[in-house]
Amino acid sequence: MPRVTATSEGPSPPSPLEASGTGRTIGLLGATGIGVGAIVGGGVLALAGVAFAATGPGALVAFAANGLIAILTALSFAEMAAAFPESGGTYTYAKKVLSPDAAFMVGWVVWLASIVAAVLYALGFAAYGQFAAADLWRALAGSAPGWLESRAVLLALAFGATGFYGVALYRKATGGGQWATIGKVVVFAVLIVGGLWALAVQRPESWTPALSPFFPGGALGLVQAMGYTFIALQGFDLIAAVGGEVRDPQRTIPRAMLLSLGTALAIYLPLLFVIATVGVGAGGSIAAMSAADPATVVAIAARNFLGPFGFWMVIVAALLSMVSALQANLLAASRVALTMSRDRTLFDAIGAIHQRWRTPGRAVVTTVGVVAAILLVVGDVAVAGAVSSLIFLISFALTHGTNILTQIRGGVAEVPFRVPWFPLVPVVGGLACLALALFQGLAVPAAGAIAGVWLILGFTLYLFGFRHRADVWDASTESRDPDLVRLRGRSPLVLVPIAKPASAPGMTEVANALAPPNAGRVLLLSIIQPPGMWDRGDLAQQLVDMEAVVARAITISVASGSAPECLTTVAPSPWPEIARVARSHRCESLLIGLGALDEEATIANLERLINEVQSDVVVLRAPETWRLSEVRRVVVPVGGRRDQSTLRARLLGSLWRSAGPEIKYLRILPERTSDAAVERARREIVELASDEVPEPVEVELVRSARIEDELVERASDCELLVLGLRRLGKRRRALGETTLRLARRTSCPMILISRR
């Protein structure tokens, strides 16, 4: 009879770029260059005038205070990056510590923040390019044509820069050399040296009046300046966003973050000082000069102490700063998209790696496409900047929070870098970020509104487009990496009623597979009938049997690294008592062992139990001598629904972690199914298997009129059959006739699963 076979792609590791060896291509210099490229230049050139207008010379204090907050945040980032050296940054940390739903929202806003930052720097590059071209045209021809300063030219320059760096990132992991970063640092160094020289040759009384009053706007002006300018120090976090591509990440990432922030502050503070002093004309003030022309105040100040040469140095620095920051944010945004797609929280096709260039080409293309779309519709660049600042501050606060949760829950044993003075540093840093974010939302209401709209859009897409697959993938990941369970503060309880000593080993092995090591718990339940249903001899025998069962189960659990709990109750009937214990202990899973499924009373009690409890139910039908550790071949018959996909992913991931068996997904289609329908079904099953199983598995589709006979044939050639049961309600059957007939016609060990 016709068959179609295939191999699933299987859940990929976080990224081929994150593997050791040639995949990690960024060293300390490259990682520091990413941070310096993103931080230095664009922010201070665009926002220094705003800060001086708000608080006068006190902008120096505003930048220094923001630098302190950024250093506190970098320390939390450094510890999290050392603990989880993977790409994705804040999103990666959130998915380790928070639920998949919360992690998606974090990733969604972080992706937007880098995208909006890229939009800002693309527009900034275009604006400075237009300004330089118009100034040159006027110098040569007396006046510049109107079209040169049109929005069409602005967008053309912005698209050109975005496209250029998009192609560069498509072809090379870091998008090319660090020439722009090095160039702008050199330019800033020349400006600072020139300013300090001018300061040294002048008498103090000629420039000190420019520093008075130091805080013309008072405390409110200082806070306003901090809120507006914090984005100027954003960029060190981008190093964590590409952490999966950094060599020796546990050492390199923390050092690169602190080095990039130190470099930025070493440039910003002296530059702002010379601008506020020798950059101010005689009798003027930096606050008044900035209020008159905030966008170009740095260039005007440079012309005051270095002449036209200084003015054009600022223009060159601005162009280099904008393109390097654009490149860094495109890089970070594409890596966030890559990581989210591999977690099924975005379209998984985005996570494909280019065969030739070994770069996440589709993630780059997607990110560049979104940037281009926003470039077309953005109306107010200032509001877009406020949105970016607001979202970055929130994401930084979340990083502080995840750092606190990680240390409290103890999910990572060995971390080469620890935040000093824990928990003072993350608490103070997190509160400071939240306070600035709140101020930003109140000061620029449109920023809060845009952020809210983006969150609603993301929630809608996730709820109706990505959530189910993301939950399945997360269940599989969690089952393979039990540390995630502990990091998330969960301690799932598996209830295992046991009655026969001979079946205890097999049941305990399955229970230990369902309960993540060092995080999950196993509750062994023994039920004794009450007085009136036994005589003294019967009681003694029940106690002897119970002791033997519990002893064997405890021995096996302890040998596998688990520490089970034991509970003995007295009840006239085991089935209602099992349901009661499952409810009262809030068990996540319930494991039932049955020797056979051929007694009507047993079937009725089992269906009643499945429909009553609020736990995942796993039913093991196997001989007493069966052992999970000896299973080598597993067959998983599936239909066209994903009802049990999350529980099946958790179970199969646990089985793979415990025994590493060969797994085959089987789909039986009607005999007259068309080839096109078979191909669609094949793609669906391959996608399903890739979500549920931690490595490539075999997928087989069969066209047959004898579904039950085909299942019996496959069952005879495997050591475990995994079937899903639909939970339809208290008055409807959970065990279908096909399942029951299959159980009666085959002796193959069988696991039936029913998700709560």
CSV table of N, CA and C in Angstrom, one decimal, residues 302-421:
chain,number,residue,atom,x,y,z
A,302,ALA,N,31.3,73.6,18.2
A,302,ALA,CA,32.6,73.2,17.7
A,302,ALA,C,33.1,74.3,16.7
A,303,ARG,N,32.2,75.0,16.0
A,303,ARG,CA,32.7,76.1,15.2
A,303,ARG,C,33.2,77.3,16.0
A,304,ASN,N,32.6,77.4,17.2
A,304,ASN,CA,33.0,78.5,18.0
A,304,ASN,C,34.5,78.4,18.5
A,305,PHE,N,34.9,77.1,18.8
A,305,PHE,CA,36.3,77.0,19.3
A,305,PHE,C,37.3,76.3,18.3
A,306,LEU,N,36.8,75.8,17.2
A,306,LEU,CA,37.7,75.2,16.2
A,306,LEU,C,37.4,75.8,14.8
A,307,GLY,N,36.5,76.7,14.6
A,307,GLY,CA,36.2,77.3,13.3
A,307,GLY,C,35.5,76.3,12.4
A,308,PRO,N,35.5,76.6,11.1
A,308,PRO,CA,34.8,75.7,10.1
A,308,PRO,C,35.3,74.3,10.2
A,309,PHE,N,36.6,74.1,10.5
A,309,PHE,CA,37.1,72.7,10.6
A,309,PHE,C,36.3,71.9,11.7
A,310,GLY,N,36.1,72.5,12.8
A,310,GLY,CA,35.4,71.9,13.9
A,310,GLY,C,33.9,71.6,13.5
A,311,PHE,N,33.3,72.5,12.8
A,311,PHE,CA,32.0,72.3,12.3
A,311,PHE,C,31.9,71.1,11.5
A,312,TRP,N,32.8,71.0,10.5
A,312,TRP,CA,32.7,69.8,9.6
A,312,TRP,C,33.2,68.5,10.3
A,313,MET,N,34.0,68.7,11.3
A,313,MET,CA,34.3,67.5,12.1
A,313,MET,C,33.1,66.9,12.7
A,314,VAL,N,32.2,67.7,13.2
A,314,VAL,CA,31.0,67.3,13.9
A,314,VAL,C,30.1,66.6,12.8
A,315,ILE,N,30.0,67.2,11.6
A,315,ILE,CA,29.2,66.6,10.6
A,315,ILE,C,29.7,65.2,10.2
A,316,VAL,N,31.0,65.1,10.1
A,316,VAL,CA,31.6,63.8,9.8
A,316,VAL,C,31.3,62.8,10.9
A,317,ALA,N,31.5,63.3,12.2
A,317,ALA,CA,31.2,62.4,13.3
A,317,ALA,C,29.8,62.0,13.3
A,318,ALA,N,28.9,62.9,13.0
A,318,ALA,CA,27.5,62.6,13.0
A,318,ALA,C,27.2,61.5,12.0
A,319,LEU,N,27.7,61.6,10.8
A,319,LEU,CA,27.4,60.6,9.7
A,319,LEU,C,28.0,59.3,10.1
A,320,LEU,N,29.2,59.2,10.6
A,320,LEU,CA,29.8,58.0,11.1
A,320,LEU,C,29.0,57.4,12.2
A,321,SER,N,28.6,58.2,13.2
A,321,SER,CA,27.9,57.7,14.3
A,321,SER,C,26.5,57.1,13.9
A,322,MET,N,25.8,57.8,13.0
A,322,MET,CA,24.5,57.3,12.6
A,322,MET,C,24.6,56.0,11.9
A,323,VAL,N,25.6,55.8,11.0
A,323,VAL,CA,25.6,54.5,10.3
A,323,VAL,C,26.1,53.4,11.1
A,324,SER,N,27.0,53.7,12.1
A,324,SER,CA,27.5,52.6,12.9
A,324,SER,C,26.4,52.1,13.9
A,325,ALA,N,25.6,53.1,14.4
A,325,ALA,CA,24.5,52.8,15.3
A,325,ALA,C,23.4,52.1,14.6
A,326,LEU,N,23.2,52.5,13.3
A,326,LEU,CA,22.2,51.8,12.5
A,326,LEU,C,22.6,50.4,12.3
A,327,GLN,N,23.9,50.1,12.0
A,327,GLN,CA,24.3,48.7,11.8
A,327,GLN,C,24.2,47.9,13.0
A,328,ALA,N,24.5,48.5,14.2
A,328,ALA,CA,24.5,47.7,15.4
A,328,ALA,C,23.0,47.4,15.8
A,329,ASN,N,22.1,48.3,15.5
A,329,ASN,CA,20.7,48.0,15.9
A,329,ASN,C,20.0,47.0,14.9
A,330,LEU,N,20.4,47.1,13.6
A,330,LEU,CA,19.9,46.1,12.7
A,330,LEU,C,20.4,44.7,13.0
A,331,LEU,N,21.7,44.7,13.5
A,331,LEU,CA,22.3,43.4,13.9
A,331,LEU,C,21.5,42.8,15.1
A,332,ALA,N,21.3,43.7,16.1
A,332,ALA,CA,20.6,43.2,17.3
A,332,ALA,C,19.2,42.8,17.0
A,333,ALA,N,18.4,43.6,16.2
A,333,ALA,CA,17.0,43.3,15.9
A,333,ALA,C,16.9,42.0,15.2
A,334,SER,N,17.8,41.8,14.2
A,334,SER,CA,17.8,40.5,13.4
A,334,SER,C,18.0,39.3,14.3
A,335,ARG,N,18.9,39.5,15.3
A,335,ARG,CA,19.2,38.3,16.2
A,335,ARG,C,18.0,38.1,17.2
A,336,VAL,N,17.3,39.1,17.6
A,336,VAL,CA,16.1,38.9,18.4
A,336,VAL,C,15.1,38.2,17.6
A,337,ALA,N,14.9,38.6,16.3
A,337,ALA,CA,13.9,37.9,15.5
A,337,ALA,C,14.3,36.5,15.2
A,338,LEU,N,15.6,36.2,15.0
A,338,LEU,CA,16.1,34.8,14.8
A,338,LEU,C,15.8,34.0,16.0
A,339,THR,N,16.1,34.5,17.2
A,339,THR,CA,15.8,33.7,18.4
A,339,THR,C,14.4,33.4,18.7
A,340,MET,N,13.5,34.4,18.5
A,340,MET,CA,12.1,34.3,18.6
A,340,MET,C,11.5,33.3,17.6
A,341,SER,N,12.0,33.3,16.4
A,341,SER,CA,11.5,32.4,15.4
A,341,SER,C,11.8,31.0,15.8
A,342,ARG,N,13.0,30.7,16.3
A,342,ARG,CA,13.4,29.4,16.7
A,342,ARG,C,12.6,28.9,17.9
A,343,ASP,N,12.0,29.8,18.7
A,343,ASP,CA,11.1,29.5,19.8
A,343,ASP,C,9.7,29.4,19.4
A,344,ARG,N,9.4,29.6,18.1
A,344,ARG,CA,8.1,29.5,17.5
A,344,ARG,C,7.2,30.7,18.0
A,345,THR,N,7.8,31.8,18.4
A,345,THR,CA,7.0,33.0,18.8
A,345,THR,C,7.0,34.0,17.6
A,346,LEU,N,7.7,33.7,16.6
A,346,LEU,CA,7.5,34.3,15.3
A,346,LEU,C,7.5,33.2,14.2
A,347,PHE,N,7.3,33.5,13.0
A,347,PHE,CA,7.3,32.5,12.0
A,347,PHE,C,8.6,31.8,11.9
A,348,ASP,N,8.6,30.5,12.1
A,348,ASP,CA,9.9,29.8,12.2
A,348,ASP,C,10.7,29.8,10.9
A,349,ALA,N,10.1,30.2,9.8
A,349,ALA,CA,10.9,30.3,8.5
A,349,ALA,C,11.9,31.4,8.7
A,350,ILE,N,11.7,32.4,9.6
A,350,ILE,CA,12.6,33.5,9.7
A,350,ILE,C,13.9,33.0,10.3
A,351,GLY,N,13.9,31.9,11.0
A,351,GLY,CA,15.1,31.4,11.6
A,351,GLY,C,16.1,30.6,10.7
A,352,ALA,N,15.8,30.6,9.4
A,352,ALA,CA,16.6,29.8,8.5
A,352,ALA,C,18.0,30.4,8.4
A,353,ILE,N,19.0,29.6,8.3
A,353,ILE,CA,20.4,30.1,8.1
A,353,ILE,C,20.8,29.9,6.7
A,354,HIS,N,21.4,31.0,6.1
A,354,HIS,CA,21.8,31.0,4.7
A,354,HIS,C,22.9,29.9,4.6
A,355,GLN,N,22.8,29.1,3.6
A,355,GLN,CA,23.7,27.9,3.4
A,355,GLN,C,25.1,28.4,3.0
A,356,ARG,N,25.2,29.5,2.3
A,356,ARG,CA,26.5,29.9,1.9
A,356,ARG,C,27.2,30.9,2.9
A,357,TRP,N,26.4,31.9,3.3
A,357,TRP,CA,27.0,32.9,4.2
A,357,TRP,C,27.0,32.5,5.6
A,358,ARG,N,26.1,31.5,6.0
A,358,ARG,CA,26.0,31.1,7.4
A,358,ARG,C,25.5,32.3,8.3
A,359,THR,N,24.7,33.1,7.8
A,359,THR,CA,24.0,34.2,8.5
A,359,THR,C,22.5,34.0,8.5
A,360,PRO,N,21.8,34.6,9.5
A,360,PRO,CA,20.4,34.5,9.5
A,360,PRO,C,19.7,35.4,8.5
A,361,GLY,N,19.9,35.1,7.2
A,361,GLY,CA,19.5,35.9,6.2
A,361,GLY,C,18.0,36.4,6.2
A,362,ARG,N,17.1,35.4,6.5
A,362,ARG,CA,15.7,35.8,6.5
A,362,ARG,C,15.4,36.7,7.7
A,363,ALA,N,16.0,36.5,8.8
A,363,ALA,CA,15.8,37.4,10.0
A,363,ALA,C,16.3,38.8,9.6
A,364,VAL,N,17.4,38.9,8.9
A,364,VAL,CA,17.9,40.2,8.5
A,364,VAL,C,17.0,40.9,7.5
A,365,VAL,N,16.5,40.1,6.5
A,365,VAL,CA,15.6,40.7,5.5
A,365,VAL,C,14.3,41.1,6.2
A,366,THR,N,13.7,40.3,7.1
A,366,THR,CA,12.5,40.7,7.8
A,366,THR,C,12.7,42.0,8.6
A,367,THR,N,13.8,42.1,9.3
A,367,THR,CA,14.0,43.3,10.1
A,367,THR,C,14.2,44.5,9.2
A,368,VAL,N,14.9,44.4,8.1
A,368,VAL,CA,15.1,45.5,7.2
A,368,VAL,C,13.8,45.9,6.6
A,369,GLY,N,12.9,44.9,6.3
A,369,GLY,CA,11.6,45.2,5.8
A,369,GLY,C,10.7,46.0,6.7
A,370,VAL,N,10.8,45.6,8.0
A,370,VAL,CA,10.0,46.3,9.0
A,370,VAL,C,10.5,47.7,9.2
A,371,VAL,N,11.8,47.9,9.2
A,371,VAL,CA,12.4,49.2,9.3
A,371,VAL,C,12.0,50.1,8.1
A,372,ALA,N,12.1,49.5,6.9
A,372,ALA,CA,11.6,50.3,5.7
A,372,ALA,C,10.2,50.7,5.8
A,373,ALA,N,9.3,49.8,6.3
A,373,ALA,CA,7.9,50.1,6.4
A,373,ALA,C,7.7,51.3,7.4
A,374,ILE,N,8.4,51.3,8.5
A,374,ILE,CA,8.2,52.3,9.5
A,374,ILE,C,8.8,53.6,9.0
A,375,LEU,N,9.9,53.5,8.2
A,375,LEU,CA,10.4,54.7,7.6
A,375,LEU,C,9.4,55.4,6.7
A,376,LEU,N,8.5,54.7,6.0
A,376,LEU,CA,7.5,55.2,5.1
A,376,LEU,C,6.4,55.9,5.9
A,377,VAL,N,6.1,55.4,7.1
A,377,VAL,CA,4.9,56.0,7.8
A,377,VAL,C,5.2,56.8,9.0
A,378,VAL,N,6.5,56.8,9.5
A,378,VAL,CA,6.8,57.5,10.7
A,378,VAL,C,6.5,59.0,10.5
A,379,GLY,N,5.9,59.7,11.4
A,379,GLY,CA,5.6,61.1,11.2
A,379,GLY,C,6.4,62.0,12.1
A,380,ASP,N,6.7,61.5,13.4
A,380,ASP,CA,7.4,62.4,14.3
A,380,ASP,C,8.6,61.6,14.8
A,381,VAL,N,9.8,62.0,14.4
A,381,VAL,CA,11.0,61.2,14.8
A,381,VAL,C,11.2,61.4,16.3
A,382,ALA,N,10.9,62.5,16.9
A,382,ALA,CA,11.0,62.7,18.3
A,382,ALA,C,10.2,61.8,19.1
A,383,VAL,N,9.0,61.6,18.7
A,383,VAL,CA,8.1,60.6,19.4
A,383,VAL,C,8.7,59.2,19.2
A,384,ALA,N,9.1,58.9,18.0
A,384,ALA,CA,9.7,57.5,17.8
A,384,ALA,C,10.9,57.3,18.8
A,385,GLY,N,11.7,58.4,18.9
A,385,GLY,CA,12.8,58.3,19.9
A,385,GLY,C,12.4,58.1,21.3
A,386,ALA,N,11.3,58.8,21.7
A,386,ALA,CA,10.8,58.6,23.0
A,386,ALA,C,10.2,57.2,23.2
A,387,VAL,N,9.6,56.6,22.2
A,387,VAL,CA,9.1,55.2,22.3
A,387,VAL,C,10.3,54.3,22.5
A,388,SER,N,11.4,54.5,21.7
A,388,SER,CA,12.5,53.6,21.8
A,388,SER,C,13.1,53.7,23.2
A,389,SER,N,13.3,54.9,23.8
A,389,SER,CA,13.8,55.1,25.1
A,389,SER,C,12.9,54.5,26.1
A,390,LEU,N,11.6,54.7,26.0
A,390,LEU,CA,10.7,54.1,27.0
A,390,LEU,C,10.8,52.6,27.0
A,391,ILE,N,10.8,51.9,25.8
A,391,ILE,CA,10.8,50.5,25.8
A,391,ILE,C,12.2,49.9,26.3
A,392,PHE,N,13.3,50.6,25.9
A,392,PHE,CA,14.6,50.1,26.4
A,392,PHE,C,14.6,50.2,27.9
A,393,LEU,N,14.1,51.3,28.5
A,393,LEU,CA,14.1,51.4,30.0
A,393,LEU,C,13.3,50.2,30.6
A,394,ILE,N,12.2,49.9,30.0
A,394,ILE,CA,11.3,48.8,30.6
A,394,ILE,C,12.1,47.5,30.4
A,395,SER,N,12.7,47.3,29.3
A,395,SER,CA,13.4,46.0,29.1
A,395,SER,C,14.6,45.9,30.0
A,396,PHE,N,15.3,47.0,30.3
A,396,PHE,CA,16.4,47.0,31.2
A,396,PHE,C,15.9,46.7,32.6
A,397,ALA,N,14.8,47.3,33.0
A,397,ALA,CA,14.2,46.9,34.3
A,397,ALA,C,13.9,45.5,34.4
A,398,LEU,N,13.4,44.9,33.3
A,398,LEU,CA,13.1,43.5,33.3
A,398,LEU,C,14.3,42.6,33.4
A,399,THR,N,15.4,43.1,32.9
A,399,THR,CA,16.7,42.3,33.0
A,399,THR,C,17.1,42.3,34.5
A,400,HIS,N,17.0,43.5,35.2
A,400,HIS,CA,17.3,43.5,36.6
A,400,HIS,C,16.4,42.5,37.3
A,401,GLY,N,15.1,42.5,37.0
A,401,GLY,CA,14.2,41.6,37.6
A,401,GLY,C,14.5,40.1,37.4
A,402,THR,N,14.8,39.8,36.2
A,402,THR,CA,15.2,38.4,35.9
A,402,THR,C,16.5,38.0,36.6
A,403,ASN,N,17.4,38.9,36.7
A,403,ASN,CA,18.6,38.6,37.4
A,403,ASN,C,18.3,38.3,38.9
A,404,ILE,N,17.4,39.1,39.5
A,404,ILE,CA,17.0,38.8,40.9
A,404,ILE,C,16.4,37.4,41.0
A,405,LEU,N,15.4,37.1,40.1
A,405,LEU,CA,14.7,35.8,40.2
A,405,LEU,C,15.7,34.7,39.9
A,406,THR,N,16.7,34.8,39.0
A,406,THR,CA,17.6,33.8,38.8
A,406,THR,C,18.5,33.4,40.0
A,407,GLN,N,18.9,34.5,40.7
A,407,GLN,CA,19.8,34.2,41.8
A,407,GLN,C,18.9,33.6,43.0
A,408,ILE,N,17.7,34.1,43.2
A,408,ILE,CA,16.9,33.6,44.3
A,408,ILE,C,16.5,32.1,44.0
A,409,ARG,N,16.2,31.8,42.8
A,409,ARG,CA,15.8,30.4,42.5
A,409,ARG,C,16.9,29.5,42.3
A,410,GLY,N,18.1,30.0,42.1
A,410,GLY,CA,19.3,29.2,42.1
A,410,GLY,C,19.3,28.2,40.9
A,411,GLY,N,18.9,28.7,39.7
A,411,GLY,CA,18.8,27.9,38.5
A,411,GLY,C,20.2,27.6,37.9
A,412,VAL,N,21.2,28.5,38.1
A,412,VAL,CA,22.5,28.4,37.5
A,412,VAL,C,23.5,28.2,38.6
A,413,ALA,N,24.2,27.0,38.6
A,413,ALA,CA,25.1,26.7,39.7
A,413,ALA,C,26.4,27.5,39.5
A,414,GLU,N,27.0,27.5,38.4
A,414,GLU,CA,28.3,28.1,38.2
A,414,GLU,C,28.2,29.3,37.2
A,415,VAL,N,28.4,30.5,37.7
A,415,VAL,CA,28.4,31.7,36.8
A,415,VAL,C,29.7,32.4,37.0
A,416,PRO,N,30.5,32.6,36.0
A,416,PRO,CA,31.8,33.2,36.1
A,416,PRO,C,31.8,34.7,36.5
A,417,PHE,N,30.6,35.4,36.3
A,417,PHE,CA,30.5,36.8,36.7
A,417,PHE,C,29.3,37.0,37.5
A,418,ARG,N,29.4,37.6,38.7
A,418,ARG,CA,28.3,37.9,39.6
A,418,ARG,C,28.2,39.4,39.8
A,419,VAL,N,27.0,39.8,39.9
A,419,VAL,CA,26.7,41.2,40.3
A,419,VAL,C,27.2,41.5,41.7
A,420,PRO,N,28.0,42.5,41.9
A,420,PRO,CA,28.4,42.8,43.3
A,420,PRO,C,27.3,43.4,44.1
A,421,TRP,N,27.4,43.3,45.4
A,421,TRP,CA,26.4,43.9,46.3
A,421,TRP,C,25.0,43.5,46.0
